[in-house]
Amino acid sequence: MKAVQFTRFGPPDVLELVELPVPEPGPGEVLVRVHAAGVNFFEVLMRADRYAVTPNLPMFPGIEVAGTIERAGPGADRSLIGTRVAVPLFAIGRGSGGYAEFVAVDGGAVVQLPDAVSFEAAAALMVQGLTALHLLRRSPVKGKIVLVNAAAGGVGSLLVQLARRDAASLVIAAASSNEKRGLALSLGADHAVDYTAPAWQEDIKRLTGGLGADIIYETVGGAFSRAALDALAPCGELVLVAMGRFGLETADIERMLGDNQSIKGFSLLPLLTSQGLREDLAELFEFAAAGALTVIDGGRFPLHQAAEAHRAIEGRRAVGKVVLVP
């Protein structure tokens, strides 16, 4: 089978297509033919050795796939053969290997996929869908003014929709281009602002009658984390999804304390349980199948163009979810 690896850190061109044996499903395992593999921003950082954890080399990236079960190993349920499934590799102790034509996994770890949900949508609703869902559970938005940064991205585009569903009083989307802001508005945002413009925080204050946002979901990191403080209301909450990349200093935190504001970190994996994971994915798939949640196609690339997929994300050209289609 074909798979993607990198043996050194660097630009997207370090990603290379290699031939490997098709994995043999072991006891209780199933072999899944991959139809869509999600590409995530943290994988871009990891490839460049800019992530919080440096992986061992060679590295075979990819932590979420969707496809069909082709074979069952000893003791696995053979009735699953032919079933469409989502495989959240990241949640079952497999932090790699998804950029490939096949994966072998525990048969109990797959989640059946409704016919109405595409493989590409399923890939988007694992890491990014679960992130959006749990962000709203940890910081409920009902009746509150919400600012979603990078609102046209994979997490942001889902957050906008789920915040609207959960009865936020006002949903403001922040994005870097007219196209992205238009997309966020089409998904249900009340307003959209350009977070790369000088003093963009003043637009937030104007739109909120001088109050600012009650909750800011900050996914960009760096200097944008500090800039977002000027858009945060007194007693507001800054939720940092870009863990390890935020640019806050002691003076910023002291200022927040004086305004009764709070910082909340977010890490998905500790929030997931085996049963909860299945229920959460089933809920997201149900929303998508019913048309209540729109998954934005950010681009589909064959395996041999994995480098182009990384460039699209790294250059912030992509909206929604970027996937590889073996």
Tab-separated table of N, CA and C in Angstrom, residues 2-167:
chain	number	residue	atom	x	y	z
A	2	LYS	N	0.262	2.364	-0.325
A	2	LYS	CA	0.959	3.646	-0.291
A	2	LYS	C	0.674	4.340	1.041
A	3	ALA	N	1.691	5.014	1.551
A	3	ALA	CA	1.560	5.779	2.784
A	3	ALA	C	2.501	6.974	2.700
A	4	VAL	N	2.292	7.950	3.577
A	4	VAL	CA	3.108	9.162	3.599
A	4	VAL	C	3.926	9.173	4.887
A	5	GLN	N	5.194	9.537	4.754
A	5	GLN	CA	6.069	9.644	5.908
A	5	GLN	C	6.969	10.861	5.761
A	6	PHE	N	7.630	11.231	6.876
A	6	PHE	CA	8.773	12.138	6.773
A	6	PHE	C	9.878	11.600	7.666
A	7	THR	N	11.099	11.693	7.158
A	7	THR	CA	12.270	11.160	7.861
A	7	THR	C	13.161	12.279	8.394
A	8	ARG	N	12.781	13.518	8.113
A	8	ARG	CA	13.484	14.677	8.647
A	8	ARG	C	12.470	15.803	8.772
A	9	PHE	N	12.795	16.785	9.595
A	9	PHE	CA	11.899	17.913	9.792
A	9	PHE	C	12.203	18.992	8.756
A	10	GLY	N	11.154	19.745	8.380
A	10	GLY	CA	11.386	20.806	7.414
A	10	GLY	C	10.122	21.241	6.714
A	11	PRO	N	10.250	21.790	5.511
A	11	PRO	CA	9.106	22.298	4.755
A	11	PRO	C	8.237	21.149	4.250
A	12	PRO	N	7.108	21.463	3.622
A	12	PRO	CA	6.202	20.413	3.165
A	12	PRO	C	6.863	19.349	2.283
A	13	ASP	N	7.914	19.722	1.548
A	13	ASP	CA	8.545	18.762	0.652
A	13	ASP	C	9.193	17.585	1.364
A	14	VAL	N	9.341	17.629	2.699
A	14	VAL	CA	9.902	16.469	3.397
A	14	VAL	C	8.905	15.311	3.443
A	15	LEU	N	7.631	15.582	3.153
A	15	LEU	CA	6.643	14.514	3.085
A	15	LEU	C	6.885	13.686	1.829
A	16	GLU	N	6.984	12.376	1.985
A	16	GLU	CA	7.258	11.512	0.839
A	16	GLU	C	6.318	10.321	0.824
A	17	LEU	N	5.998	9.873	-0.368
A	17	LEU	CA	5.128	8.719	-0.563
A	17	LEU	C	5.987	7.464	-0.606
A	18	VAL	N	5.610	6.478	0.204
A	18	VAL	CA	6.385	5.241	0.271
A	18	VAL	C	5.452	4.046	0.114
A	19	GLU	N	6.029	2.901	-0.228
A	19	GLU	CA	5.299	1.642	-0.329
A	19	GLU	C	5.547	0.825	0.930
A	20	LEU	N	4.467	0.334	1.533
A	20	LEU	CA	4.549	-0.497	2.728
A	20	LEU	C	3.658	-1.726	2.550
A	21	PRO	N	3.915	-2.785	3.277
A	21	PRO	CA	2.989	-3.923	3.239
A	21	PRO	C	1.623	-3.522	3.795
A	22	VAL	N	0.566	-4.065	3.229
A	22	VAL	CA	-0.762	-3.847	3.795
A	22	VAL	C	-0.790	-4.500	5.177
A	23	PRO	N	-1.206	-3.780	6.218
A	23	PRO	CA	-1.192	-4.371	7.565
A	23	PRO	C	-2.141	-5.557	7.670
A	24	GLU	N	-1.720	-6.554	8.396
A	24	GLU	CA	-2.536	-7.740	8.621
A	24	GLU	C	-3.322	-7.543	9.914
A	25	PRO	N	-4.658	-7.603	9.861
A	25	PRO	CA	-5.422	-7.411	11.099
A	25	PRO	C	-5.174	-8.549	12.082
A	26	GLY	N	-4.820	-8.180	13.306
A	26	GLY	CA	-4.559	-9.162	14.342
A	26	GLY	C	-5.832	-9.576	15.050
A	27	PRO	N	-5.711	-10.307	16.143
A	27	PRO	CA	-6.896	-10.740	16.892
A	27	PRO	C	-7.768	-9.562	17.310
A	28	GLY	N	-9.031	-9.631	16.947
A	28	GLY	CA	-9.985	-8.584	17.294
A	28	GLY	C	-9.905	-7.343	16.430
A	29	GLU	N	-8.991	-7.332	15.455
A	29	GLU	CA	-8.813	-6.145	14.619
A	29	GLU	C	-9.546	-6.269	13.283
A	30	VAL	N	-9.758	-5.128	12.652
A	30	VAL	CA	-10.319	-5.071	11.304
A	30	VAL	C	-9.397	-4.243	10.420
A	31	LEU	N	-9.398	-4.550	9.145
A	31	LEU	CA	-8.625	-3.779	8.170
A	31	LEU	C	-9.562	-2.794	7.489
A	32	VAL	N	-9.213	-1.524	7.563
A	32	VAL	CA	-10.046	-0.465	6.987
A	32	VAL	C	-9.353	0.116	5.768
A	33	ARG	N	-10.067	0.104	4.635
A	33	ARG	CA	-9.580	0.823	3.451
A	33	ARG	C	-9.914	2.294	3.627
A	34	VAL	N	-8.913	3.143	3.624
A	34	VAL	CA	-9.103	4.568	3.896
A	34	VAL	C	-9.636	5.285	2.660
A	35	HIS	N	-10.741	5.994	2.842
A	35	HIS	CA	-11.292	6.834	1.771
A	35	HIS	C	-11.051	8.319	2.030
A	36	ALA	N	-10.813	8.685	3.264
A	36	ALA	CA	-10.501	10.083	3.599
A	36	ALA	C	-9.679	10.095	4.876
A	37	ALA	N	-8.592	10.864	4.851
A	37	ALA	CA	-7.740	11.036	6.030
A	37	ALA	C	-7.651	12.519	6.340
A	38	GLY	N	-7.966	12.898	7.555
A	38	GLY	CA	-7.931	14.306	7.925
A	38	GLY	C	-6.514	14.839	8.032
A	39	VAL	N	-6.344	16.101	7.637
A	39	VAL	CA	-5.065	16.803	7.778
A	39	VAL	C	-5.285	17.930	8.770
A	40	ASN	N	-4.415	18.007	9.775
A	40	ASN	CA	-4.595	18.959	10.864
A	40	ASN	C	-3.414	19.915	10.981
A	41	PHE	N	-3.691	21.108	11.541
A	41	PHE	CA	-2.640	22.117	11.670
A	41	PHE	C	-1.492	21.637	12.550
A	42	PHE	N	-1.810	20.871	13.597
A	42	PHE	CA	-0.730	20.429	14.472
A	42	PHE	C	0.233	19.505	13.731
A	43	GLU	N	-0.260	18.813	12.688
A	43	GLU	CA	0.622	17.957	11.888
A	43	GLU	C	1.584	18.796	11.052
A	44	VAL	N	1.109	19.957	10.623
A	44	VAL	CA	1.987	20.905	9.928
A	44	VAL	C	3.099	21.354	10.868
A	45	LEU	N	2.726	21.689	12.111
A	45	LEU	CA	3.723	22.099	13.101
A	45	LEU	C	4.683	20.959	13.424
A	46	MET	N	4.160	19.758	13.547
A	46	MET	CA	4.995	18.608	13.889
A	46	MET	C	6.008	18.319	12.785
A	47	ARG	N	5.560	18.427	11.555
A	47	ARG	CA	6.457	18.193	10.409
A	47	ARG	C	7.630	19.161	10.404
A	48	ALA	N	7.380	20.386	10.869
A	48	ALA	CA	8.426	21.411	10.914
A	48	ALA	C	9.158	21.440	12.254
A	49	ASP	N	8.843	20.476	13.140
A	49	ASP	CA	9.402	20.414	14.488
A	49	ASP	C	9.117	21.696	15.259
A	50	ARG	N	7.888	22.188	15.120
A	50	ARG	CA	7.446	23.363	15.867
A	50	ARG	C	6.301	23.033	16.819
A	51	TYR	N	6.049	21.750	17.004
A	51	TYR	CA	4.971	21.315	17.884
A	51	TYR	C	5.512	21.122	19.298
A	52	ALA	N	4.610	21.037	20.265
A	52	ALA	CA	5.023	20.895	21.658
A	52	ALA	C	5.784	19.595	21.901
A	53	VAL	N	5.491	18.572	21.103
A	53	VAL	CA	6.153	17.280	21.234
A	53	VAL	C	6.875	16.968	19.925
A	54	THR	N	8.138	16.571	20.020
A	54	THR	CA	8.904	16.189	18.833
A	54	THR	C	8.739	14.686	18.600
A	55	PRO	N	8.194	14.284	17.448
A	55	PRO	CA	7.966	12.858	17.211
A	55	PRO	C	9.257	12.130	16.848
A	56	ASN	N	9.237	10.828	17.057
A	56	ASN	CA	10.340	10.000	16.584
A	56	ASN	C	10.245	9.849	15.065
A	57	LEU	N	11.396	9.726	14.432
A	57	LEU	CA	11.450	9.566	12.984
A	57	LEU	C	11.843	8.135	12.628
A	58	PRO	N	11.346	7.578	11.528
A	58	PRO	CA	10.411	8.210	10.602
A	58	PRO	C	9.017	8.349	11.218
A	59	MET	N	8.295	9.371	10.779
A	59	MET	CA	6.963	9.653	11.286
A	59	MET	C	5.951	9.453	10.165
A	60	PHE	N	4.889	8.714	10.463
A	60	PHE	CA	3.784	8.513	9.523
A	60	PHE	C	2.583	9.275	10.063
A	61	PRO	N	2.336	10.505	9.582
A	61	PRO	CA	1.285	11.324	10.189
A	61	PRO	C	-0.117	10.811	9.866
A	62	GLY	N	-1.085	11.415	10.554
A	62	GLY	CA	-2.487	11.093	10.314
A	62	GLY	C	-3.135	10.457	11.522
A	63	ILE	N	-4.147	11.101	12.093
A	63	ILE	CA	-4.754	10.609	13.329
A	63	ILE	C	-6.265	10.394	13.215
A	64	GLU	N	-6.841	10.549	12.026
A	64	GLU	CA	-8.287	10.354	11.854
A	64	GLU	C	-8.547	9.934	10.419
A	65	VAL	N	-9.278	8.834	10.250
A	65	VAL	CA	-9.594	8.355	8.909
A	65	VAL	C	-11.037	7.877	8.878
A	66	ALA	N	-11.567	7.801	7.667
A	66	ALA	CA	-12.878	7.212	7.449
A	66	ALA	C	-12.783	6.319	6.220
A	67	GLY	N	-13.499	5.202	6.235
A	67	GLY	CA	-13.414	4.279	5.104
A	67	GLY	C	-14.341	3.099	5.289
A	68	THR	N	-14.002	1.980	4.665
A	68	THR	CA	-14.817	0.772	4.738
A	68	THR	C	-13.983	-0.386	5.257
A	69	ILE	N	-14.635	-1.261	6.007
A	69	ILE	CA	-13.951	-2.432	6.553
A	69	ILE	C	-13.830	-3.496	5.469
A	70	GLU	N	-12.597	-3.923	5.203
A	70	GLU	CA	-12.344	-4.903	4.142
A	70	GLU	C	-12.117	-6.323	4.658
A	71	ARG	N	-11.485	-6.432	5.834
A	71	ARG	CA	-11.203	-7.762	6.369
A	71	ARG	C	-11.345	-7.725	7.881
A	72	ALA	N	-11.591	-8.899	8.450
A	72	ALA	CA	-11.680	-9.040	9.893
A	72	ALA	C	-10.643	-10.045	10.353
A	73	GLY	N	-9.913	-9.683	11.403
A	73	GLY	CA	-8.922	-10.579	11.958
A	73	GLY	C	-9.562	-11.642	12.836
A	74	PRO	N	-8.770	-12.548	13.377
A	74	PRO	CA	-9.294	-13.602	14.250
A	74	PRO	C	-10.077	-13.031	15.422
A	75	GLY	N	-11.296	-13.503	15.581
A	75	GLY	CA	-12.113	-13.060	16.705
A	75	GLY	C	-12.875	-11.774	16.479
A	76	ALA	N	-12.608	-11.090	15.390
A	76	ALA	CA	-13.338	-9.850	15.093
A	76	ALA	C	-14.678	-10.191	14.434
A	77	ASP	N	-15.611	-9.283	14.547
A	77	ASP	CA	-16.960	-9.477	14.003
A	77	ASP	C	-16.927	-9.389	12.477
A	78	ARG	N	-17.101	-10.537	11.818
A	78	ARG	CA	-17.031	-10.557	10.350
A	78	ARG	C	-18.231	-9.855	9.705
A	79	SER	N	-19.310	-9.665	10.450
A	79	SER	CA	-20.464	-8.963	9.881
A	79	SER	C	-20.165	-7.496	9.620
A	80	LEU	N	-19.038	-7.002	10.166
A	80	LEU	CA	-18.657	-5.609	9.939
A	80	LEU	C	-18.060	-5.384	8.557
A	81	ILE	N	-17.654	-6.451	7.877
A	81	ILE	CA	-17.027	-6.298	6.564
A	81	ILE	C	-17.978	-5.558	5.615
A	82	GLY	N	-17.471	-4.521	4.964
A	82	GLY	CA	-18.274	-3.682	4.071
A	82	GLY	C	-18.887	-2.475	4.751
A	83	THR	N	-18.789	-2.406	6.071
A	83	THR	CA	-19.391	-1.296	6.819
A	83	THR	C	-18.588	-0.011	6.634
A	84	ARG	N	-19.302	1.104	6.482
A	84	ARG	CA	-18.669	2.416	6.435
A	84	ARG	C	-18.393	2.860	7.872
A	85	VAL	N	-17.160	3.283	8.139
A	85	VAL	CA	-16.795	3.602	9.512
A	85	VAL	C	-15.911	4.835	9.590
A	86	ALA	N	-15.924	5.449	10.772
A	86	ALA	CA	-14.959	6.484	11.137
A	86	ALA	C	-14.007	5.864	12.145
A	87	VAL	N	-12.728	6.230	12.039
A	87	VAL	CA	-11.715	5.659	12.929
A	87	VAL	C	-10.939	6.803	13.585
A	88	PRO	N	-11.272	7.148	14.837
A	88	PRO	CA	-10.554	8.215	15.542
A	88	PRO	C	-9.245	7.689	16.128
A	89	LEU	N	-8.243	7.563	15.294
A	89	LEU	CA	-6.973	6.990	15.719
A	89	LEU	C	-6.406	7.697	16.951
A	90	PHE	N	-6.567	9.015	17.005
A	90	PHE	CA	-5.989	9.820	18.083
A	90	PHE	C	-6.553	9.437	19.443
A	91	ALA	N	-7.762	8.871	19.472
A	91	ALA	CA	-8.438	8.581	20.733
A	91	ALA	C	-8.281	7.132	21.171
A	92	ILE	N	-7.573	6.328	20.370
A	92	ILE	CA	-7.441	4.907	20.708
A	92	ILE	C	-5.973	4.510	20.830
A	93	GLY	N	-5.157	5.508	21.174
A	93	GLY	CA	-3.745	5.217	21.391
A	93	GLY	C	-2.913	5.117	20.137
A	94	ARG	N	-3.457	5.599	19.017
A	94	ARG	CA	-2.731	5.573	17.752
A	94	ARG	C	-2.539	7.003	17.277
A	95	GLY	N	-1.376	7.561	17.513
A	95	GLY	CA	-1.141	8.956	17.161
A	95	GLY	C	-0.538	9.148	15.794
A	96	SER	N	-0.650	8.146	14.929
A	96	SER	CA	-0.028	8.259	13.609
A	96	SER	C	-0.587	7.193	12.677
A	97	GLY	N	-0.193	7.309	11.397
A	97	GLY	CA	-0.495	6.264	10.434
A	97	GLY	C	-1.700	6.466	9.550
A	98	GLY	N	-2.376	7.606	9.670
A	98	GLY	CA	-3.607	7.797	8.914
A	98	GLY	C	-3.424	8.194	7.462
A	99	TYR	N	-2.267	8.778	7.106
A	99	TYR	CA	-2.026	9.153	5.714
A	99	TYR	C	-1.620	7.884	4.954
A	100	ALA	N	-2.557	7.015	4.705
A	100	ALA	CA	-2.255	5.715	4.111
A	100	ALA	C	-3.500	5.159	3.429
A	101	GLU	N	-3.302	4.096	2.662
A	101	GLU	CA	-4.429	3.468	1.973
A	101	GLU	C	-5.188	2.491	2.860
A	102	PHE	N	-4.523	1.960	3.888
A	102	PHE	CA	-5.163	1.021	4.805
A	102	PHE	C	-4.672	1.270	6.233
A	103	VAL	N	-5.536	0.980	7.212
A	103	VAL	CA	-5.122	0.922	8.612
A	103	VAL	C	-5.778	-0.308	9.238
A	104	ALA	N	-5.093	-0.931	10.159
A	104	ALA	CA	-5.651	-2.039	10.936
A	104	ALA	C	-5.855	-1.561	12.360
A	105	VAL	N	-7.081	-1.714	12.876
A	105	VAL	CA	-7.412	-1.202	14.207
A	105	VAL	C	-8.321	-2.189	14.930
A	106	ASP	N	-8.418	-2.010	16.232
A	106	ASP	CA	-9.333	-2.796	17.041
A	106	ASP	C	-10.760	-2.617	16.509
A	107	GLY	N	-11.443	-3.735	16.285
A	107	GLY	CA	-12.797	-3.661	15.741
A	107	GLY	C	-13.762	-2.923	16.645
A	108	GLY	N	-13.451	-2.860	17.935
A	108	GLY	CA	-14.326	-2.142	18.857
A	108	GLY	C	-14.110	-0.649	18.865
A	109	ALA	N	-13.100	-0.185	18.116
A	109	ALA	CA	-12.765	1.242	18.129
A	109	ALA	C	-13.395	2.015	16.980
A	110	VAL	N	-13.975	1.303	16.005
A	110	VAL	CA	-14.548	1.998	14.862
A	110	VAL	C	-15.957	2.471	15.201
A	111	VAL	N	-16.378	3.549	14.552
A	111	VAL	CA	-17.717	4.099	14.758
A	111	VAL	C	-18.441	4.069	13.417
A	112	GLN	N	-19.585	3.408	13.384
A	112	GLN	CA	-20.310	3.281	12.123
A	112	GLN	C	-20.771	4.644	11.619
A	113	LEU	N	-20.721	4.786	10.317
A	113	LEU	CA	-20.982	6.064	9.661
A	113	LEU	C	-22.281	5.988	8.867
A	114	PRO	N	-23.233	6.894	9.105
A	114	PRO	CA	-24.478	6.885	8.325
A	114	PRO	C	-24.196	7.105	6.836
A	115	ASP	N	-25.027	6.514	5.995
A	115	ASP	CA	-24.846	6.657	4.556
A	115	ASP	C	-24.916	8.111	4.110
A	116	ALA	N	-25.655	8.938	4.853
A	116	ALA	CA	-25.837	10.337	4.462
A	116	ALA	C	-24.635	11.210	4.784
A	117	VAL	N	-23.644	10.655	5.473
A	117	VAL	CA	-22.457	11.431	5.845
A	117	VAL	C	-21.276	10.936	5.026
A	118	SER	N	-20.646	11.828	4.284
A	118	SER	CA	-19.528	11.448	3.425
A	118	SER	C	-18.304	11.093	4.259
A	119	PHE	N	-17.381	10.367	3.649
A	119	PHE	CA	-16.129	10.046	4.329
A	119	PHE	C	-15.366	11.322	4.681
A	120	GLU	N	-15.398	12.293	3.761
A	120	GLU	CA	-14.689	13.552	4.011
A	120	GLU	C	-15.286	14.301	5.194
A	121	ALA	N	-16.622	14.320	5.287
A	121	ALA	CA	-17.273	14.974	6.424
A	121	ALA	C	-16.945	14.255	7.722
A	122	ALA	N	-16.906	12.925	7.670
A	122	ALA	CA	-16.569	12.160	8.867
A	122	ALA	C	-15.181	12.525	9.368
A	123	ALA	N	-14.227	12.697	8.442
A	123	ALA	CA	-12.872	13.087	8.841
A	123	ALA	C	-12.878	14.442	9.537
A	124	ALA	N	-13.731	15.343	9.085
A	124	ALA	CA	-13.810	16.679	9.682
A	124	ALA	C	-14.462	16.664	11.055
A	125	LEU	N	-15.319	15.690	11.296
A	125	LEU	CA	-16.098	15.691	12.527
A	125	LEU	C	-15.435	14.903	13.647
A	126	MET	N	-14.207	14.444	13.421
A	126	MET	CA	-13.502	13.770	14.505
A	126	MET	C	-12.730	14.782	15.342
A	127	VAL	N	-11.491	15.066	15.029
A	127	VAL	CA	-10.734	16.016	15.856
A	127	VAL	C	-11.448	17.366	15.934
A	128	GLN	N	-11.818	17.913	14.791
A	128	GLN	CA	-12.354	19.276	14.796
A	128	GLN	C	-13.791	19.335	15.292
A	129	GLY	N	-14.602	18.362	14.905
A	129	GLY	CA	-15.972	18.336	15.399
A	129	GLY	C	-16.041	18.110	16.892
A	130	LEU	N	-15.254	17.156	17.376
A	130	LEU	CA	-15.232	16.895	18.821
A	130	LEU	C	-14.686	18.094	19.584
A	131	THR	N	-13.688	18.776	19.005
A	131	THR	CA	-13.151	19.974	19.650
A	131	THR	C	-14.239	21.035	19.798
A	132	ALA	N	-14.967	21.312	18.729
A	132	ALA	CA	-16.034	22.313	18.792
A	132	ALA	C	-17.101	21.914	19.805
A	133	LEU	N	-17.490	20.656	19.795
A	133	LEU	CA	-18.539	20.178	20.696
A	133	LEU	C	-18.124	20.340	22.159
A	134	HIS	N	-16.905	19.946	22.480
A	134	HIS	CA	-16.456	20.016	23.872
A	134	HIS	C	-16.120	21.441	24.301
A	135	LEU	N	-15.695	22.283	23.376
A	135	LEU	CA	-15.491	23.692	23.727
A	135	LEU	C	-16.791	24.313	24.225
A	136	LEU	N	-17.883	24.009	23.545
A	136	LEU	CA	-19.162	24.590	23.938
A	136	LEU	C	-19.696	23.970	25.226
A	137	ARG	N	-19.349	22.730	25.492
A	137	ARG	CA	-19.768	22.120	26.751
A	137	ARG	C	-19.007	22.726	27.930
A	138	ARG	N	-17.728	23.002	27.730
A	138	ARG	CA	-16.912	23.553	28.815
A	138	ARG	C	-17.175	25.031	29.036
A	139	SER	N	-17.588	25.722	27.988
A	139	SER	CA	-17.897	27.155	28.098
A	139	SER	C	-19.224	27.407	27.392
A	140	PRO	N	-20.347	27.115	28.053
A	140	PRO	CA	-21.667	27.243	27.420
A	140	PRO	C	-21.945	28.681	26.978
A	141	VAL	N	-22.613	28.809	25.837
A	141	VAL	CA	-22.778	30.126	25.217
A	141	VAL	C	-24.187	30.688	25.318
A	142	LYS	N	-25.120	29.962	25.863
A	142	LYS	CA	-26.513	30.420	25.868
A	142	LYS	C	-26.630	31.823	26.476
A	143	GLY	N	-27.197	32.732	25.689
A	143	GLY	CA	-27.419	34.094	26.151
A	143	GLY	C	-26.187	34.966	26.185
A	144	LYS	N	-25.058	34.485	25.652
A	144	LYS	CA	-23.811	35.233	25.738
A	144	LYS	C	-23.337	35.717	24.366
A	145	ILE	N	-22.501	36.753	24.409
A	145	ILE	CA	-21.853	37.259	23.190
A	145	ILE	C	-20.578	36.453	22.972
A	146	VAL	N	-20.457	35.875	21.791
A	146	VAL	CA	-19.364	34.953	21.500
A	146	VAL	C	-18.540	35.470	20.327
A	147	LEU	N	-17.218	35.400	20.470
A	147	LEU	CA	-16.310	35.712	19.368
A	147	LEU	C	-15.552	34.437	19.010
A	148	VAL	N	-15.636	34.050	17.747
A	148	VAL	CA	-14.930	32.864	17.255
A	148	VAL	C	-13.813	33.331	16.341
A	149	ASN	N	-12.575	33.108	16.754
A	149	ASN	CA	-11.434	33.479	15.920
A	149	ASN	C	-11.171	32.377	14.896
A	150	ALA	N	-10.585	32.744	13.743
A	150	ALA	CA	-10.365	31.791	12.642
A	150	ALA	C	-11.667	31.069	12.326
A	151	ALA	N	-12.719	31.845	12.132
A	151	ALA	CA	-14.073	31.300	12.067
A	151	ALA	C	-14.394	30.538	10.800
A	152	ALA	N	-13.519	30.579	9.808
A	152	ALA	CA	-13.757	29.810	8.586
A	152	ALA	C	-12.941	28.520	8.558
A	153	GLY	N	-12.159	28.291	9.608
A	153	GLY	CA	-11.356	27.086	9.674
A	153	GLY	C	-12.180	25.877	10.064
A	154	GLY	N	-11.511	24.741	10.208
A	154	GLY	CA	-12.221	23.511	10.510
A	154	GLY	C	-12.971	23.585	11.824
A	155	VAL	N	-12.295	23.996	12.894
A	155	VAL	CA	-12.959	24.131	14.193
A	155	VAL	C	-13.884	25.339	14.191
A	156	GLY	N	-13.408	26.469	13.694
A	156	GLY	CA	-14.181	27.698	13.745
A	156	GLY	C	-15.507	27.618	13.017
A	157	SER	N	-15.514	27.017	11.830
A	157	SER	CA	-16.757	26.938	11.048
A	157	SER	C	-17.802	26.085	11.771
A	158	LEU	N	-17.357	25.067	12.499
A	158	LEU	CA	-18.287	24.245	13.271
A	158	LEU	C	-18.722	24.964	14.541
A	159	LEU	N	-17.790	25.688	15.176
A	159	LEU	CA	-18.132	26.451	16.377
A	159	LEU	C	-19.214	27.488	16.100
A	160	VAL	N	-19.093	28.188	14.985
A	160	VAL	CA	-20.100	29.198	14.635
A	160	VAL	C	-21.481	28.569	14.589
A	161	GLN	N	-21.588	27.427	13.938
A	161	GLN	CA	-22.891	26.771	13.784
A	161	GLN	C	-23.418	26.235	15.110
A	162	LEU	N	-22.547	25.611	15.892
A	162	LEU	CA	-22.994	25.040	17.155
A	162	LEU	C	-23.319	26.127	18.179
A	163	ALA	N	-22.595	27.253	18.137
A	163	ALA	CA	-22.913	28.365	19.032
A	163	ALA	C	-24.282	28.949	18.701
A	164	ARG	N	-24.585	29.036	17.423
A	164	ARG	CA	-25.912	29.506	17.017
A	164	ARG	C	-26.989	28.519	17.475
A	165	ARG	N	-26.721	27.236	17.326
A	165	ARG	CA	-27.674	26.214	17.779
A	165	ARG	C	-27.902	26.292	19.280
A	166	ASP	N	-26.828	26.614	20.025
A	166	ASP	CA	-26.914	26.640	21.485
A	166	ASP	C	-27.378	27.988	22.030
A	167	ALA	N	-27.922	28.835	21.169
A	167	ALA	CA	-28.614	30.073	21.575
A	167	ALA	C	-27.695	31.137	22.153
